[in-house]
Coordinates of C-alpha atoms in Angstrom, one line a residue:
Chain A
X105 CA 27.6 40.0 -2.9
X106 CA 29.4 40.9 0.7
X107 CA 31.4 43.9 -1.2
X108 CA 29.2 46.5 0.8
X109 CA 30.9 45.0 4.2
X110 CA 34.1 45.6 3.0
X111 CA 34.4 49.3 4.1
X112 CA 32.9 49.1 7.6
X113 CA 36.6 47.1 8.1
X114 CA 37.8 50.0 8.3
X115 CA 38.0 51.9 12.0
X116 CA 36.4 55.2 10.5
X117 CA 33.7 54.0 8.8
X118 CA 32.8 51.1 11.3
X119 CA 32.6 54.3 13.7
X120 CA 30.2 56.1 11.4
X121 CA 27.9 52.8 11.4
X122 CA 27.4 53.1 14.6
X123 CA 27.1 56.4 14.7
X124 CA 24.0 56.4 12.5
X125 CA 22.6 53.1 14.4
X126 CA 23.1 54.4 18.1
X127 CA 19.7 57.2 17.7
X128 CA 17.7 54.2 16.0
X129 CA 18.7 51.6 19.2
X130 CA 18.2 54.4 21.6
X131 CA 15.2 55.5 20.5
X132 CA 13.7 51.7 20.5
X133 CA 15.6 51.3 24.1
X134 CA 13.7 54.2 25.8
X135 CA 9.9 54.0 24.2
X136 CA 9.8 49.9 24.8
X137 CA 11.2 50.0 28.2
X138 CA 9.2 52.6 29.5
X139 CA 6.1 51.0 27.8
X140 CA 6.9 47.5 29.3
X141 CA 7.9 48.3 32.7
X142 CA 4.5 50.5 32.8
X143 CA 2.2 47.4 31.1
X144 CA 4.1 44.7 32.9
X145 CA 4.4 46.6 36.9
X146 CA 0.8 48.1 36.8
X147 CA -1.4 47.0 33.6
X148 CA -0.7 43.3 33.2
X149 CA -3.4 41.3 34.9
X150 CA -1.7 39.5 38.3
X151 CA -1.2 35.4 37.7
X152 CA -3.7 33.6 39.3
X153 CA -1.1 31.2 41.4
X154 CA 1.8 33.0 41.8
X155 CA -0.3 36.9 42.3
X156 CA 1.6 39.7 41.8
X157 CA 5.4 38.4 42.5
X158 CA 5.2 37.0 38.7
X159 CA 5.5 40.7 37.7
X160 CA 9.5 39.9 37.8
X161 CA 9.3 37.4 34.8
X162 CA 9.1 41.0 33.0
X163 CA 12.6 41.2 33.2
X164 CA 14.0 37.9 34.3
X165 CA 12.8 36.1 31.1
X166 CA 14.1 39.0 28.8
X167 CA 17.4 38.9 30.2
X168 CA 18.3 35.8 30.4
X169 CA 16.8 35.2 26.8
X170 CA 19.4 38.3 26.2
X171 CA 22.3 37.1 27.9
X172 CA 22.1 33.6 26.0
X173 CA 21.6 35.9 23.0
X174 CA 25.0 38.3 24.0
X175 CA 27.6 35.3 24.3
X176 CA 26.1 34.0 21.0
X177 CA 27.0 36.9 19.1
X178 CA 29.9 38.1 20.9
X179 CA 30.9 34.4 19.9
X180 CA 30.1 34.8 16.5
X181 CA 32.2 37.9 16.5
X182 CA 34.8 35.8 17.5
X183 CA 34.7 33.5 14.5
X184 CA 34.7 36.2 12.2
X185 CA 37.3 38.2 14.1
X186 CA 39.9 34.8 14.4
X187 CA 38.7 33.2 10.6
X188 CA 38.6 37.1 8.6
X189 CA 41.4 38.6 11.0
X190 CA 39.2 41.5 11.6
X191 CA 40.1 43.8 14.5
X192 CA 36.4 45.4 14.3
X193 CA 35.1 42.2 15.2
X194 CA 37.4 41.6 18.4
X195 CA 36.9 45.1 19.3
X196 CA 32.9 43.9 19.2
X197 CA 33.9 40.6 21.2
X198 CA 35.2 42.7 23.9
X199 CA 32.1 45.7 23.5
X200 CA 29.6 42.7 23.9
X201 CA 31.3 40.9 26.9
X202 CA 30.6 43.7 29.8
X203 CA 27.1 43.9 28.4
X204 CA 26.3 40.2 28.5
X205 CA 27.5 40.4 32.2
X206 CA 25.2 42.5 33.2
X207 CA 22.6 41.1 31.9
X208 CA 23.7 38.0 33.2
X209 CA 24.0 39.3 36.9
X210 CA 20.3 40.8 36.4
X211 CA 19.0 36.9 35.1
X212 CA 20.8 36.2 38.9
X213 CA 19.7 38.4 40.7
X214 CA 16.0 38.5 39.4
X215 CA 16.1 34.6 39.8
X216 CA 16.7 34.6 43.3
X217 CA 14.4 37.3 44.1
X218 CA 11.6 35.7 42.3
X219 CA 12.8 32.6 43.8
X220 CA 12.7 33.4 47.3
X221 CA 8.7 33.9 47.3
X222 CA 8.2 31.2 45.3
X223 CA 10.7 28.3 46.3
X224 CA 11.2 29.7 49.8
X225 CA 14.9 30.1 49.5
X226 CA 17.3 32.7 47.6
X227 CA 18.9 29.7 46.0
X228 CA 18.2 27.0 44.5
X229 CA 20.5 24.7 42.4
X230 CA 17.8 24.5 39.5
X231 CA 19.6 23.7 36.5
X232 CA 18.4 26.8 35.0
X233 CA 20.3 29.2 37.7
X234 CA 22.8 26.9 37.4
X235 CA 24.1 27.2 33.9
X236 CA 22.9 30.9 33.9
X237 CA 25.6 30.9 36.7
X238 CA 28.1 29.2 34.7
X239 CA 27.5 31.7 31.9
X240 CA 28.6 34.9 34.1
X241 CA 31.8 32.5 34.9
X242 CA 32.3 32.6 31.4
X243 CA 31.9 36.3 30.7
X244 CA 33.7 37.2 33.5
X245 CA 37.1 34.6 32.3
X246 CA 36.7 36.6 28.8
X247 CA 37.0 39.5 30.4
X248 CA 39.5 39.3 33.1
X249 CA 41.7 37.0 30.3
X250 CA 41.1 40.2 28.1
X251 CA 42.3 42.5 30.9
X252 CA 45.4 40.5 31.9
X253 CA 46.9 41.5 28.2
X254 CA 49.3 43.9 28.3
X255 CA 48.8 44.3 24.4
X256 CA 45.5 44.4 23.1
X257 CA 45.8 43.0 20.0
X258 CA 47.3 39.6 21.6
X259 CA 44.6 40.3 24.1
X260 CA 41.2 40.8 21.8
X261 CA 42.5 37.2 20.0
X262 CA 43.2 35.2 23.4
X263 CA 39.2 36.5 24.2
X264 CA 38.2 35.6 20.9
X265 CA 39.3 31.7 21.4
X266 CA 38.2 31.7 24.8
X267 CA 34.9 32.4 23.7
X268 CA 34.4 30.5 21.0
X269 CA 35.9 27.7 23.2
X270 CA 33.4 28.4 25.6
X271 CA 30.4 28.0 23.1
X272 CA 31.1 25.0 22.0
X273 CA 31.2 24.0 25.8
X274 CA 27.7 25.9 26.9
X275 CA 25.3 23.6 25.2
X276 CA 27.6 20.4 26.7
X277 CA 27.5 22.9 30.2
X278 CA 23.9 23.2 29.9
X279 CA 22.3 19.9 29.2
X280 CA 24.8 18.1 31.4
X281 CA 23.6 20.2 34.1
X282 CA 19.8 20.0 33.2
X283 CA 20.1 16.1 33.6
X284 CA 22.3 16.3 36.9
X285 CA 19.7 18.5 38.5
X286 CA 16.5 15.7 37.6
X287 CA 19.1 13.0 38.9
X288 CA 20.0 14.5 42.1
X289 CA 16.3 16.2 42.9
X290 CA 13.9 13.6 41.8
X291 CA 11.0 16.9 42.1
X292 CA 11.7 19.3 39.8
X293 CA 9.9 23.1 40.5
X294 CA 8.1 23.8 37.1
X295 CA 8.2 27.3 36.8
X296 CA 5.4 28.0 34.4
X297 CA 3.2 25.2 33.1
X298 CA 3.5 24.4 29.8
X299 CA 0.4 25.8 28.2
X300 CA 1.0 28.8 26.2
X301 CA 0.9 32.0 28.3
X302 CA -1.9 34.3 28.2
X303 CA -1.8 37.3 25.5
X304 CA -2.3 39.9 28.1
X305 CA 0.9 38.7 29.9
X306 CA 2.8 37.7 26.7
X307 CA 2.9 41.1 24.9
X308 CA 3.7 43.6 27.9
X309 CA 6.6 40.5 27.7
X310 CA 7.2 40.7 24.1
X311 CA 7.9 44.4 24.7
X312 CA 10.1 43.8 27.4
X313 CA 12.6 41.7 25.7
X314 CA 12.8 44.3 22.5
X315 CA 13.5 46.7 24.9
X316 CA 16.4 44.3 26.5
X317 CA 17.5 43.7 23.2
X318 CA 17.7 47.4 22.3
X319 CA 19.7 48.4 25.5
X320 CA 22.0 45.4 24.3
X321 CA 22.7 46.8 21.3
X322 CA 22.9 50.7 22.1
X323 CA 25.4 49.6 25.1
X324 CA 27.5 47.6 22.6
X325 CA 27.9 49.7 19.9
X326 CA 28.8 52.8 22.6
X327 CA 31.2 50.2 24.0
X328 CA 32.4 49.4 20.1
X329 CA 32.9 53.0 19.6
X330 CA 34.8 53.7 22.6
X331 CA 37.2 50.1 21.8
X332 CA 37.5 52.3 18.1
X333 CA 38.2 55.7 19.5
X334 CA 40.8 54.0 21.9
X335 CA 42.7 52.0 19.4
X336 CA 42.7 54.5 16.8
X337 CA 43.3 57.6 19.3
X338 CA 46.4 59.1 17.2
X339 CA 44.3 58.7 14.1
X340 CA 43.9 62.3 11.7
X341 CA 39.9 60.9 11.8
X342 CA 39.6 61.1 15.4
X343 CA 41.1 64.8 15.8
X344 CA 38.7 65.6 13.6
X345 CA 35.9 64.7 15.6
X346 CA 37.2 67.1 18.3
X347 CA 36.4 69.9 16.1
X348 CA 32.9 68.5 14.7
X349 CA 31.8 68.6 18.4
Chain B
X7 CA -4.4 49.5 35.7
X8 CA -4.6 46.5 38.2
X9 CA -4.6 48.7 41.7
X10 CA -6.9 50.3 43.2
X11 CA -4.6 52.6 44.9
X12 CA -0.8 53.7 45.2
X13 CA 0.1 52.2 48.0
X14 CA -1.5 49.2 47.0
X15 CA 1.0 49.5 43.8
X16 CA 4.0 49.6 46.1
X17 CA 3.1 46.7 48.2
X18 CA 2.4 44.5 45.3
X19 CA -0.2 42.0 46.8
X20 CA 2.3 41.3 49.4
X21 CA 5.0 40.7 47.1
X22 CA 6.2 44.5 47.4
X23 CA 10.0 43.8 48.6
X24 CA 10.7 40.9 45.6
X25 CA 9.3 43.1 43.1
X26 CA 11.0 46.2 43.5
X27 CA 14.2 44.7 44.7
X28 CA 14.5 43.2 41.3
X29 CA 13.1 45.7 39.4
X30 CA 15.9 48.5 41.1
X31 CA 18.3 46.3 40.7
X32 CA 17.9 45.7 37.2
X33 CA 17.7 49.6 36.9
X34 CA 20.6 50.0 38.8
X35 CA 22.8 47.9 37.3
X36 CA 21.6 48.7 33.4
X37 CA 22.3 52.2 34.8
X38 CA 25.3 51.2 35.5
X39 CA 26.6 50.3 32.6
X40 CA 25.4 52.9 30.8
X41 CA 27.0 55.5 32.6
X42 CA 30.2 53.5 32.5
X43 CA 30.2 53.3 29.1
X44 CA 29.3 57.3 28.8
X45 CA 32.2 58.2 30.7
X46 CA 34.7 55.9 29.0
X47 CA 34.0 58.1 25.8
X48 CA 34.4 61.5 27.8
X49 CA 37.8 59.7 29.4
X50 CA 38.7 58.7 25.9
X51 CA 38.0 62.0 23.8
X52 CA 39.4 63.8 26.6
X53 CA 42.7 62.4 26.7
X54 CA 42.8 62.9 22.6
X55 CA 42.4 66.8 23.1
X56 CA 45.1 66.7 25.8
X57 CA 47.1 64.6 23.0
X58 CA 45.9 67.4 20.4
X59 CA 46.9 70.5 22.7
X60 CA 50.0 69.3 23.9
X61 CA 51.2 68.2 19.8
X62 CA 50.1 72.0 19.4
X63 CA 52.0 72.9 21.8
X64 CA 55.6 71.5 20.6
X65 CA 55.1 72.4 17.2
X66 CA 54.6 76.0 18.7
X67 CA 57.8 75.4 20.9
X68 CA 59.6 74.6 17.7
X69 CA 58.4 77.4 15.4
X70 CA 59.8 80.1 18.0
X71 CA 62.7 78.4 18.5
X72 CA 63.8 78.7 15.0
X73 CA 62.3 82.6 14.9
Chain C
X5 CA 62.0 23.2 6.2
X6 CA 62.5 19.9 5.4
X7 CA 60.7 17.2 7.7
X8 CA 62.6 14.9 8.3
X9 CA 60.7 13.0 10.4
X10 CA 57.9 11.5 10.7
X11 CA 54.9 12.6 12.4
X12 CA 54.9 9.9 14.8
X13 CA 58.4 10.3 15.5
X14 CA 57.5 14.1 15.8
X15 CA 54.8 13.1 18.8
X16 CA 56.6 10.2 20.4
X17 CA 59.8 12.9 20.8
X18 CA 58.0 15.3 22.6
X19 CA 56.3 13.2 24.2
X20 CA 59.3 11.3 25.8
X21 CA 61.1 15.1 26.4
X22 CA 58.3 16.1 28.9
X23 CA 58.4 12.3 30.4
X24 CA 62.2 12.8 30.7
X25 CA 62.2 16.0 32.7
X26 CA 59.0 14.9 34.6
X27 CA 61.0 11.8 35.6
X28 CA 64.4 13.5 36.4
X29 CA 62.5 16.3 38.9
X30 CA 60.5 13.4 40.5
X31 CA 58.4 16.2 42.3
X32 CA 56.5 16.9 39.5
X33 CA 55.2 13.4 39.2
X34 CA 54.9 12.9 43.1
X35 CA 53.6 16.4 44.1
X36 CA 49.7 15.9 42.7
X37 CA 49.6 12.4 44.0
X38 CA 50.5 13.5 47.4
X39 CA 48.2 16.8 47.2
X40 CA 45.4 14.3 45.8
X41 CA 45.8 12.4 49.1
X42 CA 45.9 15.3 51.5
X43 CA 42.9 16.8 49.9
X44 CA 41.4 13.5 50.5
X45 CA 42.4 13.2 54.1
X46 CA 41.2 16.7 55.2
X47 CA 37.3 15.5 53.8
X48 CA 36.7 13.5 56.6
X49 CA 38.5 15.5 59.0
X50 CA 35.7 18.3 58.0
X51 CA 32.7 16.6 57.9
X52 CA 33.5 13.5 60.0
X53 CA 34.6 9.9 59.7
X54 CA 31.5 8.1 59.6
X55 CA 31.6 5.3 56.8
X56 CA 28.3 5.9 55.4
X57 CA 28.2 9.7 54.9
X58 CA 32.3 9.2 53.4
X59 CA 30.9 6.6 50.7
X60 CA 28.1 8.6 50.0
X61 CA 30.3 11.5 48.6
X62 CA 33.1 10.0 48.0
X63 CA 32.7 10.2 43.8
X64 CA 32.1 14.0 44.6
X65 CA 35.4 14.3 46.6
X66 CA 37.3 12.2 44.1
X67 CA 36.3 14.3 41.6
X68 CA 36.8 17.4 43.1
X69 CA 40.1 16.6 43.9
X70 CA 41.2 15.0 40.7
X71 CA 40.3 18.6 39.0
X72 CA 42.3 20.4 41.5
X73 CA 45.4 17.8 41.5
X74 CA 45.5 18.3 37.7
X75 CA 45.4 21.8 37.8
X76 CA 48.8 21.9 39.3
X77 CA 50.7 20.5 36.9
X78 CA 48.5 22.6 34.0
X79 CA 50.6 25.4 34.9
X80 CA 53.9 24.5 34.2
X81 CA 52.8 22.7 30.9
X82 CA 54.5 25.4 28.1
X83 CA 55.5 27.7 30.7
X84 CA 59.1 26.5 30.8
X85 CA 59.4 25.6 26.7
X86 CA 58.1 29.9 26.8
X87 CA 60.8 31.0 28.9
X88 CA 63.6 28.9 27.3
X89 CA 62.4 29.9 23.9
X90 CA 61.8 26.4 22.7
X91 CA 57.8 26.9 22.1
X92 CA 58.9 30.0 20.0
X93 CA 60.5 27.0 18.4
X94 CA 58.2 24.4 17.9
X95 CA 55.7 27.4 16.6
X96 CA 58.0 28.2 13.8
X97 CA 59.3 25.1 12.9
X98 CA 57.5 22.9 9.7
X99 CA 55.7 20.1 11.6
X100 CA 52.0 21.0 12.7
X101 CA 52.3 22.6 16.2
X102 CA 48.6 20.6 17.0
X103 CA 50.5 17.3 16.9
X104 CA 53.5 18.9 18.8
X105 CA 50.8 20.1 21.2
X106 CA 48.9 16.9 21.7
X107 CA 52.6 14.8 22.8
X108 CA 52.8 17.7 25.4
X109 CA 49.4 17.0 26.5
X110 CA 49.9 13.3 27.0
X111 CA 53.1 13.8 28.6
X112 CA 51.2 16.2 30.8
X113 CA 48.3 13.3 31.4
X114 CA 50.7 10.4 31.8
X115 CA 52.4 12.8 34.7
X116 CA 49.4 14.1 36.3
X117 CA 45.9 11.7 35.6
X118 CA 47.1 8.5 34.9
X119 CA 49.0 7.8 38.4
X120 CA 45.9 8.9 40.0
X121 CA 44.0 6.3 38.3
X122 CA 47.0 4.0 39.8
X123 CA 46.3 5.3 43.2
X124 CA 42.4 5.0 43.3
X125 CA 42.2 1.7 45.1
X126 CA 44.3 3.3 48.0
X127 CA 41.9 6.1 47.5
X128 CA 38.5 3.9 48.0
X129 CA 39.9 2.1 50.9
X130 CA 40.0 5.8 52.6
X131 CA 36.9 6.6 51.6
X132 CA 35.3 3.4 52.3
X133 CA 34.0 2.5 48.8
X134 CA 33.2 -0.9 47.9
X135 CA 34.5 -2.9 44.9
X136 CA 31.5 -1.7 42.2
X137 CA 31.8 1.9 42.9
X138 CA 35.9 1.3 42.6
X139 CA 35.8 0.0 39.1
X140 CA 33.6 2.8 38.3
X141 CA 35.8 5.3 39.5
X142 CA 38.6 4.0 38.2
X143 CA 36.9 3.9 34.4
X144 CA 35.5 7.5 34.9
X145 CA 39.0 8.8 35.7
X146 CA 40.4 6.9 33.0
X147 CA 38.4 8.7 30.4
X148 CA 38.0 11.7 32.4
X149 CA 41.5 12.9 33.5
X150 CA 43.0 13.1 29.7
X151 CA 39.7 15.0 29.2
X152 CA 41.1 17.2 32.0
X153 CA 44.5 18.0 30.7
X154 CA 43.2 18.6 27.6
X155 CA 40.6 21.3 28.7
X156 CA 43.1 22.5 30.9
X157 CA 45.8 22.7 28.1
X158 CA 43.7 25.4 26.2
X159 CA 43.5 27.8 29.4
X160 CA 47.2 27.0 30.0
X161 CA 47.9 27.9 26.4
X162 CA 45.9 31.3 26.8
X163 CA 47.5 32.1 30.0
X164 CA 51.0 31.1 29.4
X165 CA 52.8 34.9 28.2
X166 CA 51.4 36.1 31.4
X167 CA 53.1 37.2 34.7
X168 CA 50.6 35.9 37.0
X169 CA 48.6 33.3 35.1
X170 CA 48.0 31.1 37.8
X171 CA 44.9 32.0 39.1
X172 CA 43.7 33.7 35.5
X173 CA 43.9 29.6 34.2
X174 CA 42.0 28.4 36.8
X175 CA 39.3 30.7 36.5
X176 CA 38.8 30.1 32.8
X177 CA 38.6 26.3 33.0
X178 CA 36.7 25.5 35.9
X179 CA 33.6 26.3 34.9
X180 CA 34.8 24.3 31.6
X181 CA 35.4 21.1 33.7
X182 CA 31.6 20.9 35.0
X183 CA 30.1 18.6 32.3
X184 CA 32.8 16.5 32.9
X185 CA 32.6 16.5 36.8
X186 CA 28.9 16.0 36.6
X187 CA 29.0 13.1 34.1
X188 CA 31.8 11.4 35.8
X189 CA 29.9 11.5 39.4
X190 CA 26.8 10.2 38.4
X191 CA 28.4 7.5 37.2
X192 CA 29.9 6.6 40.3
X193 CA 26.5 7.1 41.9
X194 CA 24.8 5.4 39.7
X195 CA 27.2 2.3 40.0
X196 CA 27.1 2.5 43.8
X197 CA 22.9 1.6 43.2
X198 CA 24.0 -1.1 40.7
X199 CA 23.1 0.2 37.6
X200 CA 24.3 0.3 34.8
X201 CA 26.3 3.1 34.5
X202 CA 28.0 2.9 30.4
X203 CA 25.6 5.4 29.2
X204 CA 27.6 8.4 31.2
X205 CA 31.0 6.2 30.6
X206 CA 29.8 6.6 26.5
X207 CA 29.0 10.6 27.5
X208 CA 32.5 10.9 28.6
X209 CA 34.5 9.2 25.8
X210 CA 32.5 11.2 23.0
X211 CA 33.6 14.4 24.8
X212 CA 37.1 12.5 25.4
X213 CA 37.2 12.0 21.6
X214 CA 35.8 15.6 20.2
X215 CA 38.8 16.9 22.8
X216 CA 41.1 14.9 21.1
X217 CA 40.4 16.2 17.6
X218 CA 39.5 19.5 18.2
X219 CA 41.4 20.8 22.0
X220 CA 44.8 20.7 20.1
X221 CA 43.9 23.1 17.3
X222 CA 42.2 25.7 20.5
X223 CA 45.7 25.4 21.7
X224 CA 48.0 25.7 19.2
X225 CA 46.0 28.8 18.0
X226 CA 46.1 30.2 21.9
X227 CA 50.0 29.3 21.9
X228 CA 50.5 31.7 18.7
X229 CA 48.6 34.2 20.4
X230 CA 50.7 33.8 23.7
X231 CA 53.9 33.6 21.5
X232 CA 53.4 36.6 18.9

């Protein structure tokens, strides 16, 4: 039944996958985001509290959704990479971590800045930011553990338990720090009442975090194919692929 | 569209500086990446021509040398 | 590759090796008791003596310090076995390297956690904590320093065939250690209001025990990482 995967465990072909899914990602990458940042900056109606300073939910909500979503499957990679001893899938550990960095640092960033207006300080220690903090910690020790490696192949494994170590910890990391914020802050500041969110502000959001998800994946697999060109540099294949082009 | 005017677009309702500054710094930083990750293939591919050239160059070396 | 012992006598052995060194180089044992204690002194140098603010965060200070004490000795756990050759050793030899692993990392909590749940009266007297919020501390650093040393065992595992992996270990399991800094604090604090506190004590030991079974199997797989 999985004897179609078996090829793309090779370097060449795994190459050639994402060859022929980079256009489709790209394409999705450019029309959503455009389409969302349009709709959600100018077209979405403003929120009756919180005015037009809501506008930055269009891309804090996506990407922190996205960078919950990144250490999942760069995760996951790692599982298959330590259990199936696939290099492809450290290489992809290592593609997805800068990624899910960013898009951590964004979730930040956005966070304060909506934060600021709306909390009157930059900073707050809401259990949200909090663990969303944590996360980038977490990123950032696979990657600096990856880059302290001398050889890459002890190096792609050492991230590949790290972050499987550190999935199992981030639910534990992020309930534990959920309950210590209502213990020390009595208050908490509800962000968006529960009721469902209006349409006209859910789709331009919808949009938004396809397009997140769609830079995500375009960013990775260029990052995969780079990890692939590097490792396999004195490979016949990738002379070959001077000529082509 | 929501605003009457341009200007009014810019300012936001008053929220002008929140907006933008995480709305640039999101484009900056998924810029960022991007261009990183462009250039790490140019680095890459570049260094396996150099590779290619200079192999292309020894075996040249070694074909006059035994002329 | 014939075992001839048993897996008990396997643990117990290298368990008393790393007790044996620890005890001959009595630095090793007295260096993160005596850091502990200055870390402790220089809290109420920086924010001032004054008994209620000190008992107010003293489970915070504790805490804090207790991570960074243990962190010390995390360093020097299989650094010394990777230079002699000896955790090439242990890697290649018959007997399951988790078990080998977990003696070192009760060796490693006997050295480092357990005097410091000794010292904590001494402690609470300097930070003018009352009987209640003593006991307390002294439970929550009785289940929450092995939990320590076993967190810290997988970063020190990672880190262990590098040059400078000092500051890399830290980095990695820091952020790891939160759940169990948070858990452990808010059961001092809720102690200090005389409640009852076993619900985070019960938080702790199930992550005590899912460290137990699974941290030595993280570790011996980041040790044949390191080793290879």
């Amino acid at each position: 039944m999985w004897k179609w995967l078996h090829p793309y465990a090779k370097a060449d072909r795994a190459y050639q996958l994402c060859n022929t899914l980079l256009p489709y990602f790209a394409v999705i990458t450019v029309v959503f985001m455009i389409i969302g940042w349009i709709w959600g900056l100018a077209y979405a109606p403003a929120d009756y509290q919180q005015k037009d300073s809501y506008r930055i939910i269009f891309i804090h909500v996506p990407s922190a959704i996205l960078s919950m979503g990144a250490y999942s499957s760069m995760a996951i990679a790692a599982v298959i990479a330590l259990v199936w001893q696939l290099r492809n899938a450290e290489l992809a550990v290592i593609a997805i971590a800068p990624v899910g960095a960013c898009v951590t640092a964004i979730a930040l960033i956005t966070g304060a800045a909506w934060g600021k207006p709306m909390w009157g300080a930059w900073w707050v220690w809401d259990a949200r930011l909090t663990s969303e903090l944590i996360l980038l910690f977490l990123y950032l020790g696979v990657l600096s553990l990856y880059h302290a490696f001398e050889d890459k192949k002890a190096a792609g494994r050492a991230a590949s338990i790290l972050a499987i170590v550190g999935v199992i910890n981030l639910p534990i990391i992020h309930f534990s720090v959920e309950w210590w914020n209502t213990l020390h802050q009595g208050a908490t500041i509800t962000k968006f009442d529960t009721k469902a969110i209006d349409s006209s502000m859910f789709w331009p959001l919808m949009v938004n975090i396809v397009a997140f998800a769609g830079f995500v994946g375009m960013v990775t697999l260029m990052r995969l194919k780079n990890e692939i060109l590097q490792r396999e540099k004195h490979r016949p294949w990738v002379r070959q692929l001077l000529n082509r082009g | 569209m929501q605003f009457d005017s341009f200007s009014d677009f810019i300012a936001m309702g008053g929220y002008g500086f929140y907006v933008w500054l995480s709305f640039g710094s999101c484009a900056l930083i998924l810029l960022g990446i991007l261009v990183s990750s462009f250039n790490d293939t140019k680095r890459i591919m570049a260094s396996v021509q150099q590779q290619a050239e200079r192999e292309a160059r020894i075996k040249h070396a070694q074909q006059e040398n035994q002329a | 590759m014939l075992r001839q012992h048993s897996y008990w006598q396997l643990f117990s052995a290298v368990c008393k090796k790393d007790l044996q060194l620890a005890f001959r180089q009595r630095a090793e044992i007295v260096n993160p008791i005596l850091f502990f204690l200055i870390v402790i002194t220089l809290f109420p140098l920086a924010i001032g003596p004054e008994p209620g603010l000190l008992s107010r965060m003293a489970p915070g200070i504790i805490w804090v310090a207790a991570l960074l004490s243990t962190m010390l000795g995390l360093d020097k756990l299989f650094r010394d076995d990777y230079h002699d050759g000896s955790l090439e050793q242990l890697i290649a030899s018959s007997y399951p390297l988790p078990l080998t692993v977990l003696g070192k990392v009760v060796a490693h909590w006997i050295i480092t956690g357990l005097p410091l749940v000794l010292m904590t009266p001494l402690f609470a007297l300097l930070l003018n904590l009352d009987n209640q919020a003593l006991i307390a501390t002294v439970l929550t650093l009785l289940l929450g320093t092995p939990l320590l040393s076993f967190i810290g065992a997988i970063g020190a595992g990672l880190t262990v065939g590098l040059q400078k992996g000092g500051i890399l270990m830290s980095l990695l399991v820091l952020p790891l250690y939160i759940p169990v800094l948070i858990f452990a604090t808010s059961a001092i604090d809720t102690s200090t209001m005389s409640l009852d506190y076993s619900g985070q004590l019960a938080i702790l030991g199930a992550m005590l025990v899912i460290a137990i079974i699974s941290a030595p199997i993280a570790i011996s797989s980041a040790l044949k990482v390191s080793v290879s």
